[in-house]
Amino acid sequence: MFVRYLIQRIWQLIPVLILVSVAVFLIVRVIPGDPVLVMLGIDPEERSRISEEQYQALQQQLGFDRPIYVQYVHWVSKIVQGDLGLSLRSRRPVFEIIFERYPATIYLALTALLVGIAIAIPTGVIAATRQNTGADYAAMGFALWGIAMPNFWLALMLIVLFSLKLGWLPSIGYASPLENPLRFLQHACLPAIVMGTDLAAPLTRYIRAEMLEQLKQDYVRTAWAKGLPSRMVIIKHALKNSLIAAVTVVGLQTARLLGGSTIVETVFSWPGVGRLLIEGIYSRDYPIVQGAVLLIAVTYVFINLCVDVVYKWLDPRIKLE
Amino acid sequence: MKEEALARPEWTAADTVNSYVSGFLAACRVIARNRLALFGVVIVGTWLLTALLAPYIATHDAYEINIANRLKGPSSDHWLGTDYLGRDTFSRLVFGARTAFQVAIGAVFLGAFFGIPLGAISGFSGRWVDSAIMRVMDSIMAFPGRLLAIALVASMGGGLFSLYIALGINSIPSYARIVRGVVLAQKEKEYVEAARMTGESDFNILFLQVLPNCLSPLLIRLSLDFGHAILAESSLSFLGLGLPPPTASWGLMLKEVTPFLQLQPMAAFFPGLTISLIILGFNLLGDGLRDVFDPRQYER
């Protein structure tokens, strides 16, 4: 049954991946102007920089002289072989550049995930167990405000406070956690708090609502009646079941975090895929833009699949529809 | 029993108006009982009025450069200080409300304009039409929303029209899914069958009889989407991919003062606070509307 679900779910993914690849392929094609010049990073008014022969040769080399569906099939076949083309600026393979940047995004995403969960679980549990008290209102105030607050503004305010005024933490830079864990934590602290708050705000609301639902259930009442200590009832019984439902929210947010937070990475000059994408747009390096968008979208699709599968495994009542 | 039914007075247009008025008043009572929702209505209403009356509310010309006055803190002359070109922050925030609503209205309209009929057709037609439309919607949703907007704006260039398309496309699937769900639930009901038997066309049944049932979930979605569109526009403008300078856009205001954070942090504080407030307002309004359309609220 579970294997059948998995196969059906993967089968459903195929048209989605095809359409995602079409969309990424079209990014360069919908840019106003000649795609050959776009791919070379030459403005239309600078067309005279290359001769007609050079232009024809480049058009042939880039494959723009062929019908669009042939171009698409060729492009996909190259991608499947790990060839995303060359960066227009550095002339290095896009695949290589992206995978150089990806670890930074993963490290930051995992740190932010830990921060988010560390904030959301206790806050949600306290809010639910002390419903309609000051603690509950404060927790819900945090959640509402956290959802509404733009992460780039929180990033700027944290930089003002912790970097510029107090001088405690750096506002830019990066160190690999494998080489220098302490420096990594110093640099990752502020971006991880910003991205963690993004995750924690909706998660807190969700955990509170789930906890309130679980605390009303008969098995919890039975646990209280048996005289089990509060901590055991809340953590081992109610929270455990609330977290099963929270898997979806955490999973979807993880997909978003692993896709690289373009804004947070840009504000903190974090050398991840998100910032690479923005740099690619600024420098009109379209192979980089295509590669980064494709990687982020595919990561997002696959993590969504994993979330669905894990959720199905945790709760076998879930059906495909 | 039959005679009683025959004796019942006919339903007139005035009755329809009265039923809408009483429904609206009941909804207002539910909102008024919910303090958070009321707060949301006040925030959104205030900013909407600010956007409409911007030229009368602004204390200075929002675009007037005064280098001698650059990066000043709040004072009696400049209530919220000035930016890096000496422009009045309060006046730019007031005109920024216009930009924010302009983008949000365009994007939400575009999303609803394509999403609602697509969802209705998908749910009503079923089979391969449903499958094809929904796979396209899934593919749009396969992109993280902000990434899709960034990719589209990067392709089409910045500006108002690009923002409408980039943010509008993002919201098409959510409208389509909502409408499809309602249509699927409604199309097997007796009134649809009855309409078919009276010879009504599929178009009339779908758009005049079935679609009005989607109103409540759509209104909630619209309210939340306004907030999302404003946040997305601010984010894109903050990245330099949205509206070009010197447009009064809240995200652009934040981007422009970022290099001067050490000199005047307040210049970044107020635009961010404004964005947070308006999104909070739309979220609270959305939550309040959810309560309004929850029938249990009327049983109390």
XYZ file of N, CA and C in Angstrom, chain B residues 143-270:
384
model
N 6.940 26.083 -7.711
C 7.957 27.109 -7.476
C 7.659 27.788 -6.148
N 8.681 28.018 -5.325
C 8.419 28.877 -4.170
C 7.932 30.232 -4.715
N 6.851 30.781 -4.130
C 6.201 31.980 -4.672
C 7.155 33.118 -4.994
N 8.035 33.428 -4.037
C 8.933 34.571 -4.229
C 9.912 34.301 -5.371
N 10.351 33.043 -5.500
C 11.309 32.689 -6.554
C 10.696 32.906 -7.933
N 9.448 32.490 -8.073
C 8.767 32.648 -9.352
C 8.658 34.135 -9.698
N 8.310 34.937 -8.691
C 8.194 36.380 -8.925
C 9.543 36.955 -9.335
N 10.604 36.529 -8.634
C 11.949 37.035 -8.960
C 12.320 36.630 -10.382
N 12.050 35.357 -10.729
C 12.412 34.871 -12.071
C 11.649 35.646 -13.146
N 10.368 35.894 -12.917
C 9.564 36.599 -13.919
C 9.999 38.053 -14.063
N 10.230 38.700 -12.912
C 10.649 40.105 -12.975
C 12.025 40.201 -13.631
N 12.893 39.199 -13.346
C 14.226 39.204 -13.966
C 14.104 39.089 -15.483
N 13.114 38.331 -15.948
C 12.942 38.165 -17.393
C 12.318 39.391 -18.034
N 11.283 39.924 -17.355
C 10.508 40.996 -17.995
C 11.009 42.392 -17.653
N 11.914 42.485 -16.658
C 12.364 43.796 -16.203
C 11.394 44.313 -15.143
N 11.859 45.303 -14.371
C 11.016 45.840 -13.289
C 9.855 46.660 -13.835
N 9.144 47.333 -12.936
C 8.026 48.174 -13.372
C 6.697 47.602 -12.943
N 5.691 48.474 -13.022
C 4.363 48.134 -12.504
C 3.757 46.927 -13.230
N 3.831 46.925 -14.561
C 3.205 45.868 -15.347
C 3.833 44.503 -15.035
N 5.164 44.480 -14.951
C 5.863 43.229 -14.626
C 5.440 42.732 -13.254
N 5.288 43.662 -12.305
C 4.886 43.265 -10.950
C 3.487 42.668 -10.959
N 2.585 43.286 -11.720
C 1.220 42.739 -11.806
C 1.282 41.278 -12.255
N 2.063 41.050 -13.326
C 2.118 39.697 -13.891
C 2.823 38.737 -12.923
N 3.985 39.164 -12.420
C 4.766 38.272 -11.553
C 3.978 37.886 -10.295
N 3.326 38.862 -9.685
C 2.593 38.566 -8.438
C 1.235 37.939 -8.749
N 0.641 38.336 -9.866
C -0.668 37.785 -10.234
C -0.578 36.306 -10.561
N 0.428 35.919 -11.351
C 0.587 34.503 -11.733
C 0.728 33.631 -10.486
N 1.469 34.180 -9.514
C 1.664 33.458 -8.249
C 0.365 33.072 -7.570
N -0.648 33.951 -7.685
C -1.869 33.694 -6.919
C -2.951 32.975 -7.730
N -2.726 32.787 -9.048
C -3.739 32.081 -9.864
C -4.072 30.693 -9.280
N -3.062 29.858 -8.948
C -3.418 28.508 -8.469
C -4.284 28.500 -7.211
N -4.047 29.455 -6.295
C -4.832 29.410 -5.054
C -6.306 29.694 -5.343
N -6.589 30.642 -6.258
C -7.993 30.917 -6.620
C -8.593 29.714 -7.354
N -7.798 29.161 -8.267
C -8.298 28.027 -9.049
C -8.642 26.859 -8.133
N -7.790 26.582 -7.151
C -8.022 25.449 -6.249
C -9.260 25.667 -5.385
N -9.407 26.907 -4.876
C -10.570 27.200 -4.027
C -11.857 26.984 -4.825
N -11.905 27.607 -6.012
C -13.126 27.553 -6.824
C -13.395 26.119 -7.277
N -12.343 25.410 -7.679
C -12.521 24.022 -8.124
C -13.132 23.189 -6.995
N -12.615 23.372 -5.781
C -13.111 22.603 -4.636
C -14.598 22.842 -4.421
N -14.994 24.121 -4.454
C -16.405 24.445 -4.214
C -17.272 23.905 -5.355
N -16.793 24.101 -6.593
C -17.575 23.641 -7.749
C -17.756 22.123 -7.702
N -16.686 21.402 -7.350
C -16.788 19.935 -7.249
C -17.845 19.534 -6.231
N -17.884 20.291 -5.113
C -18.839 19.953 -4.054
C -20.269 20.312 -4.460
N -20.405 21.382 -5.274
C -21.748 21.881 -5.593
C -22.385 21.207 -6.816
N -21.533 20.741 -7.735
C -22.096 20.371 -9.042
C -23.016 19.152 -9.011
N -22.918 18.375 -7.922
C -23.802 17.211 -7.824
C -25.093 17.542 -7.063
N -25.226 18.784 -6.597
C -26.398 19.125 -5.775
C -27.666 19.226 -6.626
N -28.817 19.165 -5.904
C -30.101 19.117 -6.611
C -30.385 20.385 -7.417
N -29.968 21.536 -6.880
C -30.329 22.772 -7.583
C -29.637 22.857 -8.944
N -28.431 22.252 -9.035
C -27.716 22.243 -10.322
C -28.473 21.323 -11.295
N -28.907 20.176 -10.736
C -29.677 19.217 -11.543
C -30.967 19.870 -12.041
N -31.625 20.594 -11.105
C -32.885 21.257 -11.448
C -32.669 22.290 -12.553
N -31.565 23.059 -12.437
C -31.272 24.092 -13.437
C -31.031 23.442 -14.799
N -30.340 22.306 -14.788
C -30.074 21.577 -16.040
C -31.400 21.170 -16.695
N -32.326 20.674 -15.837
C -33.598 20.184 -16.368
C -34.453 21.314 -16.941
N -34.246 22.533 -16.411
C -35.020 23.653 -16.955
C -34.394 24.194 -18.243
N -33.267 23.596 -18.652
C -32.667 23.971 -19.927
C -31.616 25.070 -19.821
N -31.174 25.384 -18.618
C -30.124 26.413 -18.451
C -28.828 25.923 -19.104
N -28.070 26.851 -19.682
C -26.807 26.441 -20.304
C -25.766 26.176 -19.200
N -24.746 25.373 -19.549
C -23.677 25.080 -18.578
C -23.026 26.370 -18.091
N -22.830 27.308 -19.037
C -22.189 28.587 -18.690
C -22.988 29.300 -17.594
N -24.327 29.383 -17.797
C -25.177 30.072 -16.810
C -25.184 29.345 -15.473
N -25.271 28.019 -15.541
C -25.293 27.251 -14.281
C -24.005 27.500 -13.507
N -22.876 27.419 -14.244
C -21.580 27.547 -13.581
C -21.363 28.950 -13.026
N -21.554 29.956 -13.879
C -21.180 31.305 -13.457
C -22.272 32.040 -12.679
N -23.546 31.681 -12.872
C -24.608 32.414 -12.172
C -25.133 31.665 -10.947
N -25.033 30.328 -10.971
C -25.618 29.579 -9.862
C -24.576 28.954 -8.941
N -23.539 28.374 -9.528
C -22.556 27.660 -8.700
C -21.517 28.626 -8.115
N -20.992 29.525 -8.954
C -19.896 30.395 -8.508
C -20.213 31.275 -7.292
N -21.434 31.813 -7.156
C -21.695 32.633 -5.961
C -21.424 31.894 -4.648
N -21.410 30.563 -4.677
C -21.102 29.797 -3.465
C -19.642 29.895 -3.056
N -18.800 30.382 -3.983
C -17.366 30.476 -3.673
C -17.035 31.785 -2.981
N -18.023 32.656 -2.844
C -17.751 34.015 -2.378
C -17.005 34.051 -1.049
N -17.470 33.266 -0.067
C -16.834 33.386 1.257
C -15.373 32.950 1.258
N -15.020 31.745 0.737
C -13.588 31.421 0.754
C -12.769 32.376 -0.109
N -13.392 32.917 -1.187
C -12.650 33.837 -2.051
C -12.354 35.148 -1.338
N -13.324 35.638 -0.562
C -13.101 36.901 0.158
C -11.963 36.763 1.166
N -11.918 35.606 1.849
C -10.829 35.368 2.806
C -9.497 35.353 2.058
N -9.483 34.641 0.929
C -8.261 34.533 0.134
C -7.815 35.913 -0.374
N -8.798 36.710 -0.840
C -8.488 38.051 -1.358
C -7.813 38.891 -0.291
N -8.375 38.829 0.923
C -7.825 39.637 2.008
C -6.381 39.231 2.284
N -6.130 37.931 2.363
C -4.768 37.468 2.645
C -3.841 37.797 1.482
N -4.364 37.681 0.249
C -3.523 37.936 -0.925
C -3.114 39.402 -1.059
N -3.974 40.304 -0.607
C -3.593 41.723 -0.619
C -2.320 41.908 0.204
N -2.315 41.303 1.403
C -1.141 41.383 2.273
C 0.070 40.755 1.608
N -0.130 39.568 1.006
C 1.000 38.885 0.357
C 1.559 39.732 -0.778
N 0.664 40.332 -1.565
C 1.121 41.124 -2.721
C 1.922 42.339 -2.251
N 1.459 42.983 -1.182
C 2.187 44.157 -0.671
C 3.567 43.728 -0.173
N 3.617 42.595 0.541
C 4.906 42.108 1.046
C 5.825 41.721 -0.115
N 5.263 41.058 -1.118
C 6.085 40.629 -2.258
C 6.613 41.839 -3.030
N 5.766 42.848 -3.212
C 6.220 44.063 -3.929
C 7.354 44.720 -3.146
N 7.185 44.803 -1.823
C 8.223 45.419 -0.988
C 9.519 44.624 -1.092
N 9.398 43.291 -1.060
C 10.602 42.453 -1.120
C 11.331 42.655 -2.449
N 10.554 42.647 -3.546
C 11.187 42.804 -4.860
C 11.817 44.192 -4.991
N 11.112 45.212 -4.498
C 11.667 46.563 -4.580
C 12.899 46.671 -3.684
N 12.885 45.974 -2.547
C 14.051 45.991 -1.655
C 15.263 45.382 -2.354
N 15.013 44.360 -3.179
C 16.116 43.710 -3.911
C 16.531 44.514 -5.144
N 15.783 45.580 -5.436
C 16.093 46.390 -6.620
C 15.477 45.812 -7.885
N 14.505 44.896 -7.732
C 13.900 44.256 -8.906
C 12.465 44.725 -9.127
N 11.992 45.616 -8.289
C 10.593 46.036 -8.387
C 10.460 47.359 -9.107
N 9.918 48.334 -8.365
C 9.672 49.633 -8.990
C 10.956 50.462 -8.998
N 11.147 51.230 -10.095
C 12.398 51.996 -10.185
C 12.339 53.264 -9.327
N 13.504 53.780 -8.881
C 13.520 55.065 -8.183
C 13.069 56.162 -9.152
N 12.491 57.248 -8.733
C 12.303 57.658 -7.336
C 10.916 57.287 -6.789
N 10.282 56.220 -7.324
C 8.927 55.859 -6.878
C 8.894 55.739 -5.353
N 7.791 56.236 -4.777
C 7.626 56.090 -3.322
C 7.097 54.685 -3.058
N 8.014 53.740 -2.853
C 7.636 52.353 -2.538
C 8.305 52.016 -1.210
N 7.559 51.362 -0.319
C 8.100 51.086 1.024
C 9.360 50.227 0.955
N 9.363 49.208 0.091
C 10.534 48.336 -0.021
C 11.733 49.091 -0.572
N 11.466 49.946 -1.565
C 12.539 50.737 -2.174
C 13.103 51.735 -1.157
N 12.210 52.285 -0.316
C 12.668 53.228 0.725
C 13.669 52.536 1.647
N 13.358 51.271 2.002
C 14.263 50.514 2.880
C 15.594 50.246 2.180
N 15.504 49.875 0.902
C 16.735 49.581 0.149
C 17.639 50.821 0.096
N 17.004 51.986 -0.159
C 17.782 53.211 -0.344
C 18.506 53.665 0.923
N 17.914 53.370 2.082
C 18.560 53.848 3.315
C 19.479 52.801 3.950
N 19.489 51.578 3.396
C 20.336 50.517 3.986
C 21.810 50.929 4.129
N 22.433 51.576 3.123
C 23.849 51.947 3.310
C 24.056 52.985 4.426
N 22.975 53.624 4.868
C 23.126 54.692 5.861
C 22.594 54.289 7.239
N 22.501 52.979 7.485
C 21.914 52.496 8.745
C 22.643 53.056 9.964
N 23.975 53.140 9.864
C 24.744 53.603 11.025
C 24.442 55.074 11.311
N 24.267 55.850 10.245
C 24.033 57.289 10.419
C 22.619 57.575 10.916
N 21.618 56.885 10.329
C 20.224 57.195 10.696
C 19.355 55.938 10.653
N 19.401 55.129 11.718
C 18.612 53.886 11.695
C 17.104 54.119 11.623
N 16.652 55.292 12.085
C 15.205 55.554 12.065
C 14.662 55.608 10.634
N 15.525 55.958 9.692
C 15.084 56.037 8.292
C 14.653 54.658 7.788
N 15.213 53.597 8.393
C 14.812 52.233 7.999
C 13.693 51.709 8.897
N 13.599 52.280 10.087
C 12.629 51.765 11.059
C 11.183 51.974 10.587
N 10.865 53.185 10.172
C 9.455 53.499 9.862
C 8.894 52.777 8.622
